[in-house]
Coordinates of C-alpha atoms in Angstrom, one line a residue:
M141 CA 0.0 0.0 0.0
S142 CA 1.4 3.4 -0.9
A143 CA 2.0 6.0 1.7
N144 CA -0.6 8.4 0.1
R145 CA -3.3 5.7 0.1
L146 CA -2.7 4.8 3.7
T147 CA -2.8 8.5 4.7
I148 CA -6.2 8.9 2.9
L149 CA -7.7 5.8 4.5
R150 CA -6.6 6.9 7.9
D151 CA -8.1 10.3 7.4
R152 CA -11.3 8.7 6.2
A153 CA -11.5 6.8 9.5
A154 CA -10.7 10.0 11.4
M155 CA -13.5 11.9 9.6
L156 CA -16.0 9.1 10.4
S157 CA -15.2 9.7 14.0
K158 CA -15.5 13.4 13.7
A159 CA -18.8 13.1 11.9
R160 CA -20.2 11.1 14.7
R161 CA -18.9 13.6 17.3
F162 CA -20.5 16.4 15.3
F163 CA -23.9 14.7 15.6
H164 CA -23.4 13.6 19.2
E165 CA -22.6 17.1 20.3
R166 CA -25.9 18.3 18.8
G167 CA -27.9 15.6 20.5
L168 CA -28.7 13.3 17.6
L169 CA -29.0 9.6 18.1
E170 CA -27.3 7.2 15.7
V171 CA -29.5 4.6 14.1
D172 CA -28.8 1.7 11.8
C173 CA -31.8 1.0 9.6
P174 CA -31.5 -2.0 7.3
M175 CA -29.9 -1.7 3.9
L176 CA -32.1 -4.5 2.5
S177 CA -35.9 -3.9 2.1
S178 CA -38.8 -5.7 0.6
Y179 CA -40.0 -2.3 -0.7
A180 CA -38.4 0.2 -3.0
S181 CA -37.7 3.9 -2.8
V182 CA -39.4 5.1 -6.0
D183 CA -37.5 7.7 -8.1
A184 CA -37.9 8.1 -11.9
H185 CA -34.1 8.5 -12.3
I186 CA -32.6 6.3 -9.6
D187 CA -32.4 2.6 -10.4
L188 CA -32.1 0.2 -7.5
I189 CA -30.1 -3.1 -7.1
P190 CA -32.6 -6.0 -6.6
T191 CA -31.7 -9.3 -4.9
K192 CA -33.6 -12.5 -4.0
P193 CA -32.3 -13.7 -0.6
H194 CA -35.2 -16.0 -0.2
G195 CA -35.6 -17.4 -3.7
G196 CA -38.6 -15.9 -5.4
V197 CA -39.1 -12.8 -3.3
T198 CA -37.4 -9.6 -4.6
F199 CA -35.7 -7.3 -2.1
Y200 CA -33.9 -4.1 -2.8
L201 CA -30.6 -2.6 -1.5
H202 CA -31.6 0.8 -0.4
S203 CA -30.5 4.0 -2.2
S204 CA -31.0 5.9 1.0
P205 CA -32.0 5.0 4.6
E206 CA -34.7 7.7 4.4
Y207 CA -37.8 5.5 4.6
G208 CA -36.6 3.5 7.5
M209 CA -35.5 6.6 9.4
K210 CA -38.9 8.3 8.8
R211 CA -40.6 5.2 10.2
L212 CA -38.6 5.7 13.4
L213 CA -39.4 9.4 13.4
S214 CA -43.1 8.6 13.3
E215 CA -42.6 6.3 16.3
G216 CA -41.3 9.3 18.3
I217 CA -37.5 8.6 18.3
G218 CA -36.5 12.3 18.0
D219 CA -33.5 13.7 16.2
I220 CA -31.5 10.9 14.4
Y221 CA -28.6 10.3 12.0
Q222 CA -27.2 7.4 10.1
L223 CA -23.9 6.8 8.4
S224 CA -24.8 4.2 5.8
H225 CA -23.6 2.5 2.7
V226 CA -26.2 3.0 -0.1
F227 CA -26.6 1.5 -3.6
R228 CA -27.6 2.8 -7.0
N229 CA -27.6 0.6 -10.1
G230 CA -25.5 1.7 -13.1
E231 CA -23.8 4.7 -11.5
S232 CA -20.0 4.7 -11.9
G233 CA -17.5 7.4 -12.8
H234 CA -15.1 9.8 -11.1
K235 CA -17.9 11.1 -8.8
H236 CA -20.0 7.9 -8.7
N237 CA -19.8 4.3 -7.5
P238 CA -22.7 1.8 -7.3
E239 CA -22.0 1.6 -3.5
F240 CA -21.1 4.7 -1.6
M241 CA -21.4 6.2 1.9
M242 CA -24.1 8.7 2.9
A243 CA -24.5 10.7 6.1
E244 CA -28.3 11.4 6.6
W245 CA -30.0 13.1 9.4
Y246 CA -33.3 14.5 10.5
R247 CA -34.1 17.5 12.8
L248 CA -37.4 18.0 14.5
G249 CA -38.7 21.6 14.6
F250 CA -35.8 22.9 12.5
S251 CA -36.6 25.5 9.9
F252 CA -35.5 25.0 6.3
Q253 CA -32.9 27.8 6.7
E254 CA -31.6 26.2 10.0
L255 CA -30.9 22.9 8.2
I256 CA -29.1 24.7 5.4
Q257 CA -26.8 26.3 7.9
E258 CA -26.2 23.0 9.8
T259 CA -25.4 21.2 6.5
L260 CA -22.9 24.0 5.6
D261 CA -21.4 23.5 9.1
F262 CA -21.1 19.8 8.6
T263 CA -19.4 20.3 5.2
R264 CA -16.9 22.7 6.8
L265 CA -15.9 20.0 9.1
F266 CA -14.3 18.3 6.1
L267 CA -13.4 21.3 3.9
G268 CA -12.4 24.0 6.4
D269 CA -14.0 27.4 7.2
L270 CA -15.2 28.3 3.7
P271 CA -17.5 31.2 2.9
S272 CA -21.0 30.3 1.8
T273 CA -23.8 31.7 -0.4
V274 CA -27.4 30.8 -0.9
I275 CA -29.0 31.2 -4.3
T276 CA -32.4 30.2 -5.5
Y277 CA -32.9 27.8 -8.4
R278 CA -34.6 30.6 -10.3
E279 CA -31.8 33.1 -9.7
A280 CA -29.2 30.5 -10.8
F281 CA -31.0 30.1 -14.1
Q282 CA -31.2 33.8 -14.6
R283 CA -27.6 34.4 -13.7
Y284 CA -25.8 31.4 -15.3
A285 CA -28.1 30.4 -18.1
G286 CA -29.5 33.8 -19.0
F287 CA -33.3 33.1 -18.9
D288 CA -36.2 32.9 -16.5
Y289 CA -37.5 29.3 -16.7
L290 CA -40.8 30.4 -15.2
A291 CA -41.6 32.8 -18.0
I292 CA -41.0 30.5 -21.0
S293 CA -42.7 27.7 -22.8
E294 CA -41.2 24.3 -23.6
N295 CA -40.6 25.4 -27.2
E296 CA -38.9 28.6 -26.0
L297 CA -36.8 26.4 -23.6
V298 CA -35.6 24.3 -26.6
T299 CA -34.5 27.6 -28.2
Q300 CA -32.6 28.6 -25.1
I301 CA -30.9 25.2 -24.9
N302 CA -29.8 25.5 -28.5
R303 CA -28.5 29.0 -27.8
L304 CA -26.4 27.5 -25.0
N305 CA -25.0 24.9 -27.4
I306 CA -26.2 22.0 -25.3
E307 CA -26.8 18.8 -27.1
L308 CA -30.5 18.0 -26.9
Y309 CA -31.6 14.4 -27.4
P310 CA -35.2 13.7 -28.6
S311 CA -35.7 11.5 -25.5
V312 CA -35.1 14.6 -23.2
I313 CA -37.6 16.6 -25.2
A314 CA -40.1 13.8 -24.9
E315 CA -39.6 13.6 -21.2
G316 CA -40.7 17.3 -20.9
K317 CA -39.7 20.6 -19.4
E318 CA -38.3 19.3 -16.1
A319 CA -35.9 17.0 -17.9
M320 CA -34.8 19.9 -20.1
L321 CA -34.3 22.1 -17.0
N322 CA -32.2 19.3 -15.4
L323 CA -30.1 19.2 -18.6
V324 CA -29.4 22.9 -18.4
L325 CA -28.7 22.7 -14.6
G326 CA -26.2 19.8 -15.0
T327 CA -24.5 21.2 -18.1
V328 CA -24.3 24.9 -17.6
I329 CA -25.2 25.9 -14.0
E330 CA -23.8 23.2 -11.7
P331 CA -20.1 23.6 -12.9
K332 CA -20.3 27.3 -11.8
L333 CA -21.7 26.6 -8.3
G334 CA -19.3 26.8 -5.4
E335 CA -16.4 28.2 -7.3
E336 CA -15.3 30.5 -4.4
G337 CA -16.9 28.7 -1.5
L338 CA -19.9 26.6 -0.5
C339 CA -23.1 27.3 -2.4
A340 CA -26.6 26.2 -1.4
L341 CA -29.0 26.0 -4.3
A342 CA -32.5 26.4 -2.8
Y343 CA -36.2 26.5 -3.6
Y344 CA -36.6 24.2 -6.5
P345 CA -39.7 24.3 -8.8
A346 CA -42.7 22.7 -7.1
S347 CA -42.7 20.0 -9.8
Q348 CA -39.2 18.9 -8.6
A349 CA -40.1 19.0 -4.9
A350 CA -39.6 15.1 -4.6
L351 CA -40.2 14.4 -0.8
A352 CA -40.3 18.1 0.2
K353 CA -43.1 20.4 1.2
T354 CA -44.0 23.3 -1.1
C355 CA -44.5 26.9 -0.3
W356 CA -44.8 30.3 -2.0
H357 CA -41.5 32.1 -2.6
G358 CA -42.3 35.4 -4.2
D359 CA -44.6 34.7 -7.1
E360 CA -43.7 31.1 -7.5
E361 CA -44.7 27.9 -5.7
V362 CA -41.5 26.1 -4.9
G363 CA -40.3 23.0 -3.2
E364 CA -38.5 23.6 0.1
R365 CA -35.5 21.7 -1.1
F366 CA -31.8 22.5 -1.3
E367 CA -28.6 21.1 -2.6
V368 CA -25.0 22.1 -1.5
Y369 CA -22.2 22.5 -4.0
Y370 CA -18.5 23.0 -3.9
K371 CA -16.4 23.5 -7.0
G372 CA -19.3 22.2 -9.1
V373 CA -19.7 19.0 -7.1
E374 CA -23.1 18.2 -5.6
L375 CA -22.6 17.3 -1.9
A376 CA -26.0 17.4 -0.2
N377 CA -29.7 17.2 -0.9
G378 CA -32.1 18.4 1.8
Y379 CA -35.8 18.9 2.4
H380 CA -38.4 20.4 4.6
E381 CA -40.0 17.0 4.8
L382 CA -43.4 16.3 3.3
T383 CA -45.8 14.9 5.9
D384 CA -49.0 14.6 3.8
V385 CA -49.5 10.9 3.0
V386 CA -52.0 11.6 0.2
E387 CA -49.6 13.9 -1.6
Q388 CA -46.7 11.6 -1.0
R389 CA -48.5 8.7 -2.5
R390 CA -49.5 10.8 -5.5
R391 CA -45.9 11.8 -6.1
L392 CA -44.6 8.2 -5.9
V393 CA -47.3 7.1 -8.4
E394 CA -46.2 9.9 -10.6
A395 CA -42.6 8.9 -10.4
N396 CA -43.5 5.3 -11.4
T397 CA -45.5 6.7 -14.3
M398 CA -42.4 8.5 -15.5
R399 CA -40.4 5.3 -15.0
K400 CA -42.8 3.5 -17.3
K401 CA -42.5 6.3 -19.9
L402 CA -38.7 5.9 -19.8
G403 CA -39.0 2.2 -20.3
K404 CA -37.9 1.3 -16.7
D405 CA -39.4 -1.3 -14.4
L406 CA -42.2 -0.2 -12.1
L407 CA -41.3 -0.3 -8.4
P408 CA -43.5 -1.4 -5.5
L409 CA -44.5 1.5 -3.2
D410 CA -43.2 1.2 0.3
E411 CA -46.5 0.8 2.2
R412 CA -44.8 0.7 5.6
F413 CA -43.3 4.1 4.9
L414 CA -46.7 5.4 3.8
Q415 CA -48.3 4.0 6.9
A416 CA -45.7 5.8 9.0
L417 CA -46.7 9.1 7.3
E418 CA -50.4 8.3 7.9
Q419 CA -49.6 7.6 11.6
G420 CA -47.9 11.0 11.8
L421 CA -44.5 12.1 10.7
P422 CA -43.5 15.1 13.0
E423 CA -42.6 18.4 11.4
C424 CA -38.9 18.0 10.5
C425 CA -36.2 18.8 8.0
G426 CA -33.7 16.2 6.7
V427 CA -30.6 16.0 4.5
A428 CA -28.3 13.4 2.9
V429 CA -24.6 14.2 2.3
G430 CA -22.2 12.2 0.2
F431 CA -19.4 11.2 2.5
D432 CA -17.0 10.0 -0.3
R433 CA -17.4 13.2 -2.3
L434 CA -16.5 15.2 0.8
M435 CA -13.4 13.0 1.2
M436 CA -12.5 13.5 -2.5
L437 CA -12.6 17.2 -2.2
R438 CA -10.9 17.2 1.2
S439 CA -7.9 15.3 -0.2
C440 CA -7.9 17.1 -3.5
S441 CA -8.4 13.8 -5.3
S442 CA -9.7 13.6 -8.9
S443 CA -11.9 10.6 -8.2
I444 CA -13.8 9.0 -5.4
E445 CA -11.9 5.9 -6.3
E446 CA -8.9 7.5 -4.5
V447 CA -10.7 7.8 -1.2
M448 CA -12.5 4.5 -1.0
P449 CA -10.9 1.2 0.0
Y450 CA -12.1 -0.5 -3.2
V451 CA -14.6 0.5 -5.9
W452 CA -17.1 -1.8 -7.6
D453 CA -14.9 -3.3 -10.3
N454 CA -12.2 -4.2 -7.7
A455 CA -14.4 -5.3 -4.8

């Protein structure tokens, strides 16, 4: 083992200890929800890894401990965190591995703004005392892409994408406006976020709220959702958590409908998770942070492969 590799792996172990201390000092309880579930977390663009530990019954390696943690929250456990390996099928590259580590936590009674601040503080634990800015999704499009997505039609959005010299595939056009906005975000905007410090991108379109509540921000209904970036790398994804079981079920069905449109397998809805929402999820905010990406940036590595013991093709 090279001296540099040993140094990085020792630092990884030290940062796991520091992360636990960060949460302990703030009164959060560590939990250890199962990685294997009989139900799936349904997302149109995240593919899970299925397995059959009992023959014919399909289970799924989780892409996040979120559903299990929310079940505990509904039982009254209080503020919690989990450091967990998570799995996403087909994801590999210098910022991706099918198996990676995530720090996820939930805060009862926290405001959306308070969780953004705590997430920035957690990130600074790894990256030092960096300055930070908060920019809305709409402001980011106006500043870096040169248009207001709220004021244009799908056809006008196609014109803007062509102006920006972004390659636009027919499948993206067929998927609709949200897919085209995601294309602009990933191609033009994200590389510019966090150039001088940490950047929190907040208040996504209501149509992209995912598991977040919505609210009115100025003249727009938005999802109370944020992501944190540094040097163009997405590090965190947080929400003011949705507690309405009817709306949550509708969004999951909608995600499955999009999966079908994209030619993907439909996934079973997690009825235990939905029952927990019906029982009563307390008002809370939650966030997931990519531990390996933080380590990559902390060590000035060019790939998460350099900060993990082994990646998928060498495991």
